[in-house]
JSON list of C-alpha atoms in Angstrom, two decimals:
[
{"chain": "W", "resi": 1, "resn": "UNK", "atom": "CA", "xyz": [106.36, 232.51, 17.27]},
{"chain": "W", "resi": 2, "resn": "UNK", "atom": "CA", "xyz": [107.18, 228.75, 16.45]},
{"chain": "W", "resi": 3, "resn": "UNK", "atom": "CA", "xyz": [108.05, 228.17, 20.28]},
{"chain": "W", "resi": 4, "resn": "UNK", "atom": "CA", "xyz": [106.34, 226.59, 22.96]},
{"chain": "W", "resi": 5, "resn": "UNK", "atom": "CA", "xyz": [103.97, 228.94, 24.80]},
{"chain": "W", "resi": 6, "resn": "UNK", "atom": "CA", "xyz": [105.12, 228.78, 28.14]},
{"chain": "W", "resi": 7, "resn": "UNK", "atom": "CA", "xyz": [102.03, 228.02, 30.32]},
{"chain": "W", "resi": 8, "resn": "UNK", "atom": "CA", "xyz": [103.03, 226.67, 32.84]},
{"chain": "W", "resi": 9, "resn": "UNK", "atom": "CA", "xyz": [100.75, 226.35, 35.42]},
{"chain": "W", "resi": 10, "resn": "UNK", "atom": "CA", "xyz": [97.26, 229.07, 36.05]},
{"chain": "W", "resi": 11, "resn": "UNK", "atom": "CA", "xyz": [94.21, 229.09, 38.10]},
{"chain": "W", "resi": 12, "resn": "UNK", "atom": "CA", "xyz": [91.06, 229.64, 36.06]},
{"chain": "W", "resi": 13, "resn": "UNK", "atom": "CA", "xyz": [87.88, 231.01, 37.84]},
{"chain": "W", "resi": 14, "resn": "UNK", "atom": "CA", "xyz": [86.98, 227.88, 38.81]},
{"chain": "W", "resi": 15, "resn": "UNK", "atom": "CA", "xyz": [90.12, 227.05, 40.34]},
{"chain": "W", "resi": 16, "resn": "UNK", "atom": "CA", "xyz": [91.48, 224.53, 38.02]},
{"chain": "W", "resi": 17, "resn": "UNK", "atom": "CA", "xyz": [94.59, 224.46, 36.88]},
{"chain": "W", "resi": 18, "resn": "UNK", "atom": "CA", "xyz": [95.71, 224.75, 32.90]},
{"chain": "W", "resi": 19, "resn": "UNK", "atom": "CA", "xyz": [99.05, 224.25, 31.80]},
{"chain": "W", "resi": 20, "resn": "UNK", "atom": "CA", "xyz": [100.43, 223.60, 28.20]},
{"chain": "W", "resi": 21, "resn": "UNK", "atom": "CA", "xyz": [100.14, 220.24, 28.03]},
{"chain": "W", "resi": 22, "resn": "UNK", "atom": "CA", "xyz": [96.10, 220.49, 28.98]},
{"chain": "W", "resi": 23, "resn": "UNK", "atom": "CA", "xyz": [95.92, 222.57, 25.67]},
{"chain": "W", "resi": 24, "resn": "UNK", "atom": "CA", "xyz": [97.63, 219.83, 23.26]},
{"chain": "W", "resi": 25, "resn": "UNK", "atom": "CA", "xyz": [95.79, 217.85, 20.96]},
{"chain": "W", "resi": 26, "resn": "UNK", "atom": "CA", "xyz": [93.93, 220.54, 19.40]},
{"chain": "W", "resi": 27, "resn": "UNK", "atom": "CA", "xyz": [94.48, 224.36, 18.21]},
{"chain": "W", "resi": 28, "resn": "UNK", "atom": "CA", "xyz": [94.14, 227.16, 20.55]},
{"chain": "W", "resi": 29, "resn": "UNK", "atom": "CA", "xyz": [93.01, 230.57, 20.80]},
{"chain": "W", "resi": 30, "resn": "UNK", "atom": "CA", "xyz": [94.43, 232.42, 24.02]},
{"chain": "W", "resi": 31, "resn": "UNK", "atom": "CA", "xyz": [92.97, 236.00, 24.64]},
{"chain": "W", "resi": 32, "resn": "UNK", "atom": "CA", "xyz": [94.65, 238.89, 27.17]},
{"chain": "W", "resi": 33, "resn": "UNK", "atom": "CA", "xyz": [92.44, 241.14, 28.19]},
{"chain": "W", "resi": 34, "resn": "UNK", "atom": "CA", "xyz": [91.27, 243.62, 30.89]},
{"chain": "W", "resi": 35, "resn": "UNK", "atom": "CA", "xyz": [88.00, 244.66, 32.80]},
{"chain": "W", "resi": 36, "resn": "UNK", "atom": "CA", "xyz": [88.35, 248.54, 31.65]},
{"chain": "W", "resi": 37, "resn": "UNK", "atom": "CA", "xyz": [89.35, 247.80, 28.43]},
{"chain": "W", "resi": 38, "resn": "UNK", "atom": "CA", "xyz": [87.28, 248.74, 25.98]},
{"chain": "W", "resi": 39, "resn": "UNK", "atom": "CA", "xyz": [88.04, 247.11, 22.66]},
{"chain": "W", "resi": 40, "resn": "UNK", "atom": "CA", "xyz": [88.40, 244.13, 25.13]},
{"chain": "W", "resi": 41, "resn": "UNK", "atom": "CA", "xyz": [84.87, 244.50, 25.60]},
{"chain": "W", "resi": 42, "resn": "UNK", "atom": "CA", "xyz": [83.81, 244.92, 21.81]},
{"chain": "W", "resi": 43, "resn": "UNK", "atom": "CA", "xyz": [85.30, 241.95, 20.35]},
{"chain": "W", "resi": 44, "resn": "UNK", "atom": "CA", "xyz": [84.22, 239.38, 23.01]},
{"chain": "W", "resi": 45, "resn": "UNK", "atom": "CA", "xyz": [80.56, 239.09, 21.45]},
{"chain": "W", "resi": 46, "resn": "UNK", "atom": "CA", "xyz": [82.61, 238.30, 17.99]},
{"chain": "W", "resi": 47, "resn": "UNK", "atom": "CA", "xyz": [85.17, 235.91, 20.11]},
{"chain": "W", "resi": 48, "resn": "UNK", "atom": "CA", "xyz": [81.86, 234.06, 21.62]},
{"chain": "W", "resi": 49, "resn": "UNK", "atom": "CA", "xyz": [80.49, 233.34, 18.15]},
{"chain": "W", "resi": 50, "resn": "UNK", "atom": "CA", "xyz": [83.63, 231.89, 16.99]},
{"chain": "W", "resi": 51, "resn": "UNK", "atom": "CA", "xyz": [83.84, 230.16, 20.16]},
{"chain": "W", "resi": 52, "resn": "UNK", "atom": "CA", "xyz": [80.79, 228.81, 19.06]},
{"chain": "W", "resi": 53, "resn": "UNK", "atom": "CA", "xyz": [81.30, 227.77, 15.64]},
{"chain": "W", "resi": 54, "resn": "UNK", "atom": "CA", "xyz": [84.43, 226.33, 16.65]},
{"chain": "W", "resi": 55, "resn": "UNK", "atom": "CA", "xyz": [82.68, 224.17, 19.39]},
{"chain": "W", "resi": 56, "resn": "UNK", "atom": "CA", "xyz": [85.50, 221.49, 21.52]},
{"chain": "W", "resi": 57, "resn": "UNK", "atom": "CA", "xyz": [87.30, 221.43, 18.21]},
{"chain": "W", "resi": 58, "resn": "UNK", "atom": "CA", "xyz": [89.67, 224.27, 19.35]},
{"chain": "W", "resi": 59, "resn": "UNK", "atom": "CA", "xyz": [90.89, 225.72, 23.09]},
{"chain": "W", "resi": 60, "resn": "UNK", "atom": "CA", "xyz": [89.46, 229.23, 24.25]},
{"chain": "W", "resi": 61, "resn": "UNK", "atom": "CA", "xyz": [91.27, 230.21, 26.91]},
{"chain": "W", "resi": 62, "resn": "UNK", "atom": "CA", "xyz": [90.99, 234.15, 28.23]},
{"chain": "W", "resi": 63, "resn": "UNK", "atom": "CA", "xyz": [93.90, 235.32, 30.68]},
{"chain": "W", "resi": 64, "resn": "UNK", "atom": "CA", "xyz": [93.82, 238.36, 32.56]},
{"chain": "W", "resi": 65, "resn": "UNK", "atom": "CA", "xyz": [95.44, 239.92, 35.93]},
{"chain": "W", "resi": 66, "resn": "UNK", "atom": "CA", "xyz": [91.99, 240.98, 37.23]},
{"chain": "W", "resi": 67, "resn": "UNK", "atom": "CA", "xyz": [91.31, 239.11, 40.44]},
{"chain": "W", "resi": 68, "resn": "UNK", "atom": "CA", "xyz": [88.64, 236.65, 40.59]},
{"chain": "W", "resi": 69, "resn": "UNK", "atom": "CA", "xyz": [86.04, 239.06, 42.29]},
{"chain": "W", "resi": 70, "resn": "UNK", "atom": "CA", "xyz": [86.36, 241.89, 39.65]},
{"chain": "W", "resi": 71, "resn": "UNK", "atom": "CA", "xyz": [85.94, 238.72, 36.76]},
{"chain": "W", "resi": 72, "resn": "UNK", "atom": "CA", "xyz": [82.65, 237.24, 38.67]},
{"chain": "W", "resi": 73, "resn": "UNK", "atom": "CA", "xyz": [81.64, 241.03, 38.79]},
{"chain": "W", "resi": 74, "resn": "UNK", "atom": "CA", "xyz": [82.78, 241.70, 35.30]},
{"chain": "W", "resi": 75, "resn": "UNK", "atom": "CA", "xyz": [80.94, 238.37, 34.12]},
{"chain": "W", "resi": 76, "resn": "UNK", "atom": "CA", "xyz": [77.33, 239.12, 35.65]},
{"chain": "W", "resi": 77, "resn": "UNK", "atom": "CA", "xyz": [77.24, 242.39, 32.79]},
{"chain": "W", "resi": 78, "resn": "UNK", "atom": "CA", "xyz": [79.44, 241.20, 29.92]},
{"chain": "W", "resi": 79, "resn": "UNK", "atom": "CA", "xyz": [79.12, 237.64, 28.58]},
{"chain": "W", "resi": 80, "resn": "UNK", "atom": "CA", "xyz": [82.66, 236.10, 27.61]},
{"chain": "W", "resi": 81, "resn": "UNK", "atom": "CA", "xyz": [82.56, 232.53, 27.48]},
{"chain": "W", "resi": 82, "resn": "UNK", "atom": "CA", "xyz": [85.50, 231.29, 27.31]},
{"chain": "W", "resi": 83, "resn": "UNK", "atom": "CA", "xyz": [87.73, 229.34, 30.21]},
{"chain": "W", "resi": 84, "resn": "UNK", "atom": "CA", "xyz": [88.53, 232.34, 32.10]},
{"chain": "W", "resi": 85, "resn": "UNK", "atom": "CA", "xyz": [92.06, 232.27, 33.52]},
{"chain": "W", "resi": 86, "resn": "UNK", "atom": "CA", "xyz": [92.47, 234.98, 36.49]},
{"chain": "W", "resi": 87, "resn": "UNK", "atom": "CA", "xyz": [95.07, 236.98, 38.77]},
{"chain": "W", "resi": 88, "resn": "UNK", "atom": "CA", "xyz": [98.01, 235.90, 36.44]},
{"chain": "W", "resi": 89, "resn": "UNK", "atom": "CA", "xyz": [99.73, 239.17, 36.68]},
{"chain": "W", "resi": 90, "resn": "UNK", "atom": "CA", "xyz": [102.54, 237.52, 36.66]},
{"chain": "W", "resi": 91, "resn": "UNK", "atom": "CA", "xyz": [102.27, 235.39, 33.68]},
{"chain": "W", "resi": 92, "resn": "UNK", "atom": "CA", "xyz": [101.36, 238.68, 31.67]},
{"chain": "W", "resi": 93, "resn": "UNK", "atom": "CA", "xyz": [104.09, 240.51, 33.33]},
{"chain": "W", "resi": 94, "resn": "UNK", "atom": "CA", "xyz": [106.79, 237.88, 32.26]},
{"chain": "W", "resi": 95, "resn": "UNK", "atom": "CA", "xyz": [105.35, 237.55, 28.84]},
{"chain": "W", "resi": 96, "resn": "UNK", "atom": "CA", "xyz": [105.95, 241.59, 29.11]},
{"chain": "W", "resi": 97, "resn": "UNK", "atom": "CA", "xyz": [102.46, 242.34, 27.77]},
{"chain": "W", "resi": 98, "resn": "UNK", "atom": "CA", "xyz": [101.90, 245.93, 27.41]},
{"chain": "W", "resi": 99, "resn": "UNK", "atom": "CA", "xyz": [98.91, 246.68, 25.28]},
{"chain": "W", "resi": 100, "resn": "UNK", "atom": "CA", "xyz": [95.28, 244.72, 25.27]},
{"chain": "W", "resi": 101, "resn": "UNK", "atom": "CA", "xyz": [93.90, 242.68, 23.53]},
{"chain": "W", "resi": 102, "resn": "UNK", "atom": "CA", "xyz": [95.99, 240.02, 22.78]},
{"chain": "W", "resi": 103, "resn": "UNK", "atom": "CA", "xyz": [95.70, 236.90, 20.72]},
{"chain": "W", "resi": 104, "resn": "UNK", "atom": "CA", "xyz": [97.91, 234.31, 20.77]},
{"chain": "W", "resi": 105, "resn": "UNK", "atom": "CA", "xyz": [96.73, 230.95, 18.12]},
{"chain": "W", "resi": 106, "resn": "UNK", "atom": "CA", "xyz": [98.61, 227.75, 19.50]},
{"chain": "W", "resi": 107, "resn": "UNK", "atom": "CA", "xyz": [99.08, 224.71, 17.05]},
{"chain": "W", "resi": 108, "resn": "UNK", "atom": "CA", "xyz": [98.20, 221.43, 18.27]},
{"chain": "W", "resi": 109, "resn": "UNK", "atom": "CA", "xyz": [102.10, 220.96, 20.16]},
{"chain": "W", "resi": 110, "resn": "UNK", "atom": "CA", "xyz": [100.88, 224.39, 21.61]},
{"chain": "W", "resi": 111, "resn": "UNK", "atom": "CA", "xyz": [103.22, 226.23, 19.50]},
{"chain": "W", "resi": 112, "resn": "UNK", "atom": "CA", "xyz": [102.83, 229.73, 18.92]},
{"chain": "W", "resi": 113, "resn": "UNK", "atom": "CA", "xyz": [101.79, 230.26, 15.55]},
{"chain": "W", "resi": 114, "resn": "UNK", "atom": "CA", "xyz": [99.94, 234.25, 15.17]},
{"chain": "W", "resi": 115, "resn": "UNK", "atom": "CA", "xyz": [99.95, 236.97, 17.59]},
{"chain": "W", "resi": 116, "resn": "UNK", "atom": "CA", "xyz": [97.01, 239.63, 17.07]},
{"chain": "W", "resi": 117, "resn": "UNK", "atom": "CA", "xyz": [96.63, 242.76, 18.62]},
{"chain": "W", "resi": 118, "resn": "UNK", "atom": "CA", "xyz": [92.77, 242.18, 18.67]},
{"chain": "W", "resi": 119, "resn": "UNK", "atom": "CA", "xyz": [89.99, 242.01, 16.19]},
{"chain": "W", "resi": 120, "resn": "UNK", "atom": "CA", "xyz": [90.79, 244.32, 13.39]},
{"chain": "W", "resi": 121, "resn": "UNK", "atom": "CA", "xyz": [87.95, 247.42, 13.65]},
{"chain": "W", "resi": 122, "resn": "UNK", "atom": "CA", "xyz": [86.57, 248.07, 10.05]},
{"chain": "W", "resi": 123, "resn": "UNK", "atom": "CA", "xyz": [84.89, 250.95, 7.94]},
{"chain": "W", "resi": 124, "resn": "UNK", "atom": "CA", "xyz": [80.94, 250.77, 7.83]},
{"chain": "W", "resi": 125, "resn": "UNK", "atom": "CA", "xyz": [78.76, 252.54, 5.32]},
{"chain": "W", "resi": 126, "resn": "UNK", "atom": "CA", "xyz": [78.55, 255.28, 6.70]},
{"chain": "W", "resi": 127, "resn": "UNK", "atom": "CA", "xyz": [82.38, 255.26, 7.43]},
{"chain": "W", "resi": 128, "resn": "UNK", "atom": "CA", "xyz": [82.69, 255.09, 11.07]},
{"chain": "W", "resi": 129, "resn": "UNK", "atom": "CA", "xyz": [84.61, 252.59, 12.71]},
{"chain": "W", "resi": 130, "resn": "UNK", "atom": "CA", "xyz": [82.74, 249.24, 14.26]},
{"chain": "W", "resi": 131, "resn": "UNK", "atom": "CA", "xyz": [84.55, 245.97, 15.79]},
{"chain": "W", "resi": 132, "resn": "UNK", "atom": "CA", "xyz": [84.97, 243.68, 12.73]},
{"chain": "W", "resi": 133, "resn": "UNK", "atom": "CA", "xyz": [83.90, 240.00, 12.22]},
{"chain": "W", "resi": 134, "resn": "UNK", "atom": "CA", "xyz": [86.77, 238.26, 12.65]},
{"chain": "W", "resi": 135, "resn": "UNK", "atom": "CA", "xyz": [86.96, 236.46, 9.75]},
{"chain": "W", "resi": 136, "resn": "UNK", "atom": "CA", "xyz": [90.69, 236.54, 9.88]},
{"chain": "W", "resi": 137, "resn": "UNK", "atom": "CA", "xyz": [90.82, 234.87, 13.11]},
{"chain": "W", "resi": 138, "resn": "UNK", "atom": "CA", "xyz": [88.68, 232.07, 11.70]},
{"chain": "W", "resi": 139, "resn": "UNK", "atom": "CA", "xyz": [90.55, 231.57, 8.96]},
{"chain": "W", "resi": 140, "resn": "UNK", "atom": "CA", "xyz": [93.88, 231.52, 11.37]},
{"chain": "W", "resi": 141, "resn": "UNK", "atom": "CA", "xyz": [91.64, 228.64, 13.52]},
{"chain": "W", "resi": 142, "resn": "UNK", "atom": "CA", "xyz": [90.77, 226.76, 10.08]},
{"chain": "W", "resi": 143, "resn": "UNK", "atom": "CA", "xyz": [94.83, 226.79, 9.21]},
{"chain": "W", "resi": 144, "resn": "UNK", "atom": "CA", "xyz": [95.39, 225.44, 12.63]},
{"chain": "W", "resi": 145, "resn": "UNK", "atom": "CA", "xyz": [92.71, 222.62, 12.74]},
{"chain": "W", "resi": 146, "resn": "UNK", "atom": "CA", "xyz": [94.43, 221.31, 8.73]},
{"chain": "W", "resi": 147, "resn": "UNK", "atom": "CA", "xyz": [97.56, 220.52, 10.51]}
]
């Protein structure tokens, strides 16, 4: 938090290259996350539609170690549309990233701002447990985008 995030330089699925300073000039939302992973899988409908009301006001960058094949594979059933950063094993294993999903928002200067372990799950009606809206990340994004 309140450092740089050290991207330095990835391949993304289509085999351009993001570093930091690609991400500066507006907020970001970086998301670590994993093919077998299931509350991965839940929250990316809810990280689409903020992706979506967000529009090219704010980066959405997902990073995982998968390889490219097992992402294109992963792709074809689950729809995640954000800039898909692959094989970065590495990267994760340097930023010693243990559990998934991770959020990281970036400022503007791509500062780290909030980590988030995720989408928080909340309580239904009938008191079982369902993947939440996200409303806190949006109002995290909405913070970001006043400064």
């Amino acid at each position: 938090i309140d450092k740089e995030f050290p991207l330095t330089s990835l391949q993304t699925l289509d085999n351009k290259t993001v570093t930091i300073n690609d991400l500066k000039g507006k907020p970001t939302l970086i998301n670590f996350w994993f093919a077998s992973c299931m509350p991965c899988i839940e929250e990316m409908p809810v990280l689409n539609k903020i992706k979506e009301q967000f529009k090219d006001r704010v980066n959405f960058i997902a990073i995982t170690y998968e390889t490219k094949e097992k992402v294109l594979d992963f792709l074809i059933k689950h729809n995640f549309t954000f800039t898909q950063i692959v094989e970065a094993r590495k990267f994760t294993d340097e930023l010693k990233m243990s559990s998934f999903p991770v959020s990281v928002f970036l400022d503007k200067n791509g500062i780290a701002k909030e980590i988030k372990n995720g989408i928080p799950y909340e309580m239904n009606d009938k008191e079982e447990l369902i993947m939440g809206d996200g409303k806190n990340f949006i109002e995290i994004l909405e913070e970001l985008l006043l400064q």
